[in-house]
Amino acid sequence: MAATQLFTNFDPGQQSRAINPIVWRSATVGYLFFILDTNAIAYRKSTDSGATWGAPVTVISGIANSISFALWYDAWNALVTTKVHLVVMGVTAPWVTKYISLDTSDDTLSSAVTVDSGTVPVSAAFAAFSIVAARNGDLYITGANGTTAFFYSSIDNGATWNSKTGPATNQYDGMWLLPGNETDAADCWVIRWLNASPWTIAVRAYDAS
C-alpha cells in the first residue's frame, strides 16, 4: 500500500499528546483523531481499511489552546455500544477540560460537558490524562496538569462528572486508565508513572464501591 498524507494543518507538538488516537470499528472502517492548528479536535474517517480518508470533521472546538486529549472506544472493553469517549484540555483561560462522545454507528456527537474548569496548567508538557470505560460502562478520567492531579467518574454515560480521590500523588504524574478485572465491574486499573524519586511505574486498582 502506498503512503497516504493525512495532515497538512495540525500542530505536531500537540498531536503527540494522545494515547491510541485511532479507532477501528471494523476491518474497513476507522477513525483517526487529532488536534487541528485551530485548536479544534477533529477526526478523519476511512471506509476502505485506510487506503483513503475523508475530510476532517470537527468534534469539539472553542477550547483555548487545546493541548491534550484522550479517548476510549467501548468496543476495546467488549461493551456493546459503539461510542468513542473523548476528553480534551486547554492550556489558556478559561482553562477548561471537557468531555464529548462520538457514536460511530451514525457519527453523531453528544453535547460537550465541562468536567473541570479554573485549574491553570503549568505548561503543555505536563498536560496528560486518560479516560476509560469500566466493564459496567462507568467512565473515569484521571490526569495531572503540572498544577494539580485530578480524578473524575461518571455513572450516567458522561452527562455529569464527580470528583473523586484518585491514585495520583504528584501533579506531574502520568496516568493510564484500563478496565479492571476485579469482581466489581465498576472498578478500573491505573498505571501510574510516579514523577518523583524513586521514579517508579506502578499498577493500582480503583475500588468504586
Tab-separated table of C-alpha atoms in Angstrom:
chain	number	residue	atom	x	y	z
A	1	MET	CA	0.000	0.000	0.000
A	2	ALA	CA	1.281	3.450	-0.886
A	3	ALA	CA	1.720	6.022	1.863
A	4	THR	CA	-1.185	8.456	2.297
A	5	GLN	CA	-0.709	12.016	3.546
A	6	LEU	CA	-3.297	12.657	6.228
A	7	PHE	CA	-2.438	16.093	7.619
A	8	THR	CA	-1.449	19.487	6.309
A	9	ASN	CA	-2.694	21.796	9.072
A	10	PHE	CA	-2.168	20.291	12.507
A	11	ASP	CA	0.143	21.182	15.377
A	12	PRO	CA	2.840	18.467	15.593
A	13	GLY	CA	3.776	19.473	19.128
A	14	GLN	CA	0.229	18.922	20.313
A	15	GLN	CA	-0.517	15.937	18.126
A	16	SER	CA	1.681	13.629	20.188
A	17	ARG	CA	-0.448	14.185	23.283
A	18	ALA	CA	-2.857	11.283	22.884
A	19	ILE	CA	-2.744	7.554	23.542
A	20	ASN	CA	-4.451	5.362	20.945
A	21	PRO	CA	-5.671	8.200	18.686
A	22	ILE	CA	-7.024	5.744	16.085
A	23	VAL	CA	-10.177	3.629	16.396
A	24	TRP	CA	-11.218	0.803	14.083
A	25	ARG	CA	-14.932	-0.014	14.171
A	26	SER	CA	-14.386	-2.890	11.745
A	27	ALA	CA	-11.734	-4.204	9.391
A	28	THR	CA	-12.617	-1.458	6.924
A	29	VAL	CA	-13.992	1.490	8.966
A	30	GLY	CA	-11.582	3.543	11.062
A	31	TYR	CA	-11.318	6.972	12.703
A	32	LEU	CA	-8.126	8.960	13.280
A	33	PHE	CA	-8.389	11.755	15.869
A	34	PHE	CA	-6.052	14.766	16.052
A	35	ILE	CA	-5.725	18.437	17.027
A	36	LEU	CA	-6.005	20.988	14.224
A	37	ASP	CA	-3.912	24.138	14.211
A	38	THR	CA	-7.182	25.947	15.054
A	39	ASN	CA	-7.163	24.053	18.403
A	40	ALA	CA	-10.207	22.020	17.396
A	41	ILE	CA	-10.321	18.261	17.937
A	42	ALA	CA	-11.210	16.531	14.682
A	43	TYR	CA	-11.231	13.128	13.024
A	44	ARG	CA	-10.814	11.699	9.551
A	45	LYS	CA	-12.719	8.561	8.616
A	46	SER	CA	-11.702	5.707	6.348
A	47	THR	CA	-14.137	3.158	4.933
A	48	ASP	CA	-11.586	1.184	2.912
A	49	SER	CA	-9.115	-0.057	5.543
A	50	GLY	CA	-7.071	3.137	5.446
A	51	ALA	CA	-6.472	3.368	1.711
A	52	THR	CA	-8.289	6.720	1.609
A	53	TRP	CA	-9.526	9.105	4.308
A	54	GLY	CA	-12.360	11.617	4.358
A	55	ALA	CA	-12.074	15.313	5.089
A	56	PRO	CA	-11.541	16.405	8.724
A	57	VAL	CA	-14.713	16.524	10.803
A	58	THR	CA	-14.682	18.761	13.878
A	59	VAL	CA	-15.557	17.025	17.145
A	60	ILE	CA	-15.167	19.963	19.518
A	61	SER	CA	-13.792	23.490	19.213
A	62	GLY	CA	-13.667	26.704	21.216
A	63	ILE	CA	-11.262	25.404	23.885
A	64	ALA	CA	-8.390	27.859	24.172
A	65	ASN	CA	-5.090	26.270	23.131
A	66	SER	CA	-6.220	22.644	23.183
A	67	ILE	CA	-3.039	20.860	24.188
A	68	SER	CA	-4.052	17.346	25.108
A	69	PHE	CA	-6.821	14.865	24.501
A	70	ALA	CA	-7.559	11.261	25.353
A	71	LEU	CA	-10.108	8.767	24.092
A	72	TRP	CA	-11.609	5.372	24.794
A	73	TYR	CA	-13.634	3.174	22.440
A	74	ASP	CA	-16.259	0.992	24.118
A	75	ALA	CA	-15.511	-1.994	21.875
A	76	TRP	CA	-11.999	-2.166	23.380
A	77	ASN	CA	-13.766	-3.264	26.543
A	78	ALA	CA	-16.241	-5.630	24.851
A	79	LEU	CA	-19.090	-3.213	25.623
A	80	VAL	CA	-21.921	-3.404	23.128
A	81	THR	CA	-22.160	0.337	22.462
A	82	THR	CA	-20.399	1.981	19.535
A	83	LYS	CA	-19.233	5.134	21.294
A	84	VAL	CA	-15.841	6.813	21.320
A	85	HIS	CA	-15.414	8.816	24.538
A	86	LEU	CA	-13.116	11.857	24.328
A	87	VAL	CA	-11.785	14.360	26.840
A	88	VAL	CA	-9.799	17.486	25.964
A	89	MET	CA	-7.862	20.072	27.993
A	90	GLY	CA	-6.930	23.674	27.183
A	91	VAL	CA	-3.851	25.488	28.482
A	92	THR	CA	-5.023	29.103	28.444
A	93	ALA	CA	-8.010	30.880	30.013
A	94	PRO	CA	-10.613	29.714	30.840
A	95	TRP	CA	-8.581	26.516	31.493
A	96	VAL	CA	-11.336	24.052	30.861
A	97	THR	CA	-11.465	20.256	30.493
A	98	LYS	CA	-14.435	18.922	28.522
A	99	TYR	CA	-15.950	15.542	27.624
A	100	ILE	CA	-17.772	14.598	24.422
A	101	SER	CA	-18.638	11.316	22.694
A	102	LEU	CA	-18.943	10.168	19.097
A	103	ASP	CA	-21.357	7.365	18.198
A	104	THR	CA	-19.688	5.503	15.334
A	105	SER	CA	-22.950	3.813	14.327
A	106	ASP	CA	-24.147	7.068	12.760
A	107	ASP	CA	-21.316	9.552	13.511
A	108	THR	CA	-23.458	11.677	15.813
A	109	LEU	CA	-21.874	13.728	18.591
A	110	SER	CA	-23.130	14.192	22.121
A	111	SER	CA	-23.268	17.597	23.756
A	112	ALA	CA	-19.969	18.729	25.272
A	113	VAL	CA	-19.855	18.586	29.077
A	114	THR	CA	-17.467	20.540	31.308
A	115	VAL	CA	-15.573	18.163	33.603
A	116	ASP	CA	-13.173	20.625	35.248
A	117	SER	CA	-12.568	24.365	34.978
A	118	GLY	CA	-10.415	27.044	36.519
A	119	THR	CA	-7.332	24.870	37.031
A	120	VAL	CA	-4.304	26.500	35.415
A	121	PRO	CA	-1.917	24.047	33.719
A	122	VAL	CA	1.746	24.924	34.157
A	123	SER	CA	2.573	24.085	30.544
A	124	ALA	CA	1.696	21.748	27.713
A	125	ALA	CA	4.490	19.434	28.811
A	126	PHE	CA	2.511	18.455	31.920
A	127	ALA	CA	-0.959	18.209	30.402
A	128	ALA	CA	-1.579	14.490	30.188
A	129	PHE	CA	-4.549	12.409	31.121
A	130	SER	CA	-6.553	9.275	30.333
A	131	ILE	CA	-10.172	8.137	30.008
A	132	VAL	CA	-11.648	4.640	30.263
A	133	ALA	CA	-14.965	2.828	30.458
A	134	ALA	CA	-15.120	0.197	33.179
A	135	ARG	CA	-16.647	-3.194	32.421
A	136	ASN	CA	-20.066	-1.958	33.562
A	137	GLY	CA	-19.842	1.173	31.396
A	138	ASP	CA	-18.960	3.700	34.125
A	139	LEU	CA	-16.482	6.314	32.887
A	140	TYR	CA	-13.319	7.562	34.584
A	141	ILE	CA	-10.928	10.396	33.799
A	142	THR	CA	-7.615	10.915	35.553
A	143	GLY	CA	-4.646	13.134	34.895
A	144	ALA	CA	-2.265	15.820	36.034
A	145	ASN	CA	-1.510	19.214	34.536
A	146	GLY	CA	1.519	20.469	36.432
A	147	THR	CA	-0.694	22.292	38.937
A	148	THR	CA	-2.904	19.571	40.340
A	149	ALA	CA	-3.798	15.913	39.889
A	150	PHE	CA	-7.435	15.041	39.301
A	151	PHE	CA	-9.762	12.030	39.097
A	152	TYR	CA	-13.402	12.098	37.967
A	153	SER	CA	-16.117	9.498	37.464
A	154	SER	CA	-19.430	9.408	35.611
A	155	ILE	CA	-22.177	6.833	36.108
A	156	ASP	CA	-24.572	8.358	33.552
A	157	ASN	CA	-22.667	7.996	30.260
A	158	GLY	CA	-20.762	11.260	30.658
A	159	ALA	CA	-23.737	13.536	31.348
A	160	THR	CA	-22.371	14.503	34.784
A	161	TRP	CA	-18.977	14.087	36.464
A	162	ASN	CA	-17.975	13.809	40.113
A	163	SER	CA	-14.546	14.492	41.581
A	164	LYS	CA	-13.028	11.505	43.419
A	165	THR	CA	-9.904	10.791	45.419
A	166	GLY	CA	-7.642	9.274	42.804
A	167	PRO	CA	-4.316	7.445	42.656
A	168	ALA	CA	-2.094	10.386	41.738
A	169	THR	CA	0.078	11.867	44.464
A	170	ASN	CA	2.058	14.285	42.308
A	171	GLN	CA	0.762	16.975	39.940
A	172	TYR	CA	3.347	15.813	37.385
A	173	ASP	CA	2.417	12.109	37.490
A	174	GLY	CA	1.483	10.343	34.285
A	175	MET	CA	-1.519	8.020	34.345
A	176	TRP	CA	-3.126	5.499	32.012
A	177	LEU	CA	-6.531	4.019	32.826
A	178	LEU	CA	-7.599	0.484	31.933
A	179	PRO	CA	-10.667	-1.632	32.770
A	180	GLY	CA	-10.180	-3.678	35.934
A	181	ASN	CA	-10.709	-7.402	36.310
A	182	GLU	CA	-11.976	-7.343	39.901
A	183	THR	CA	-15.321	-8.844	40.922
A	184	ASP	CA	-16.860	-5.366	40.869
A	185	ALA	CA	-17.277	-4.478	37.186
A	186	ALA	CA	-17.205	-0.765	38.083
A	187	ASP	CA	-13.553	-0.914	39.205
A	188	CYS	CA	-10.675	0.183	36.991
A	189	TRP	CA	-6.888	-0.025	36.907
A	190	VAL	CA	-4.456	2.872	36.860
A	191	ILE	CA	-0.922	2.579	35.523
A	192	ARG	CA	0.959	5.454	37.185
A	193	TRP	CA	4.331	6.915	36.274
A	194	LEU	CA	5.474	8.490	39.554
A	195	ASN	CA	7.315	11.685	38.611
A	196	ALA	CA	9.321	11.883	41.833
A	197	SER	CA	12.083	9.882	43.437
A	198	PRO	CA	12.237	6.845	43.376
A	199	TRP	CA	10.722	7.263	39.853
A	200	THR	CA	8.526	4.167	39.730
A	201	ILE	CA	5.832	2.707	37.493
A	202	ALA	CA	3.014	1.029	39.393
A	203	VAL	CA	-0.378	-0.547	38.744
A	204	ARG	CA	-3.142	0.337	41.189
A	205	ALA	CA	-6.803	-0.665	41.349
A	206	TYR	CA	-9.536	1.900	41.937
A	207	ASP	CA	-12.330	0.439	44.042
A	208	ALA	CA	-15.622	2.044	43.039
A	209	SER	CA	-17.566	0.609	45.982
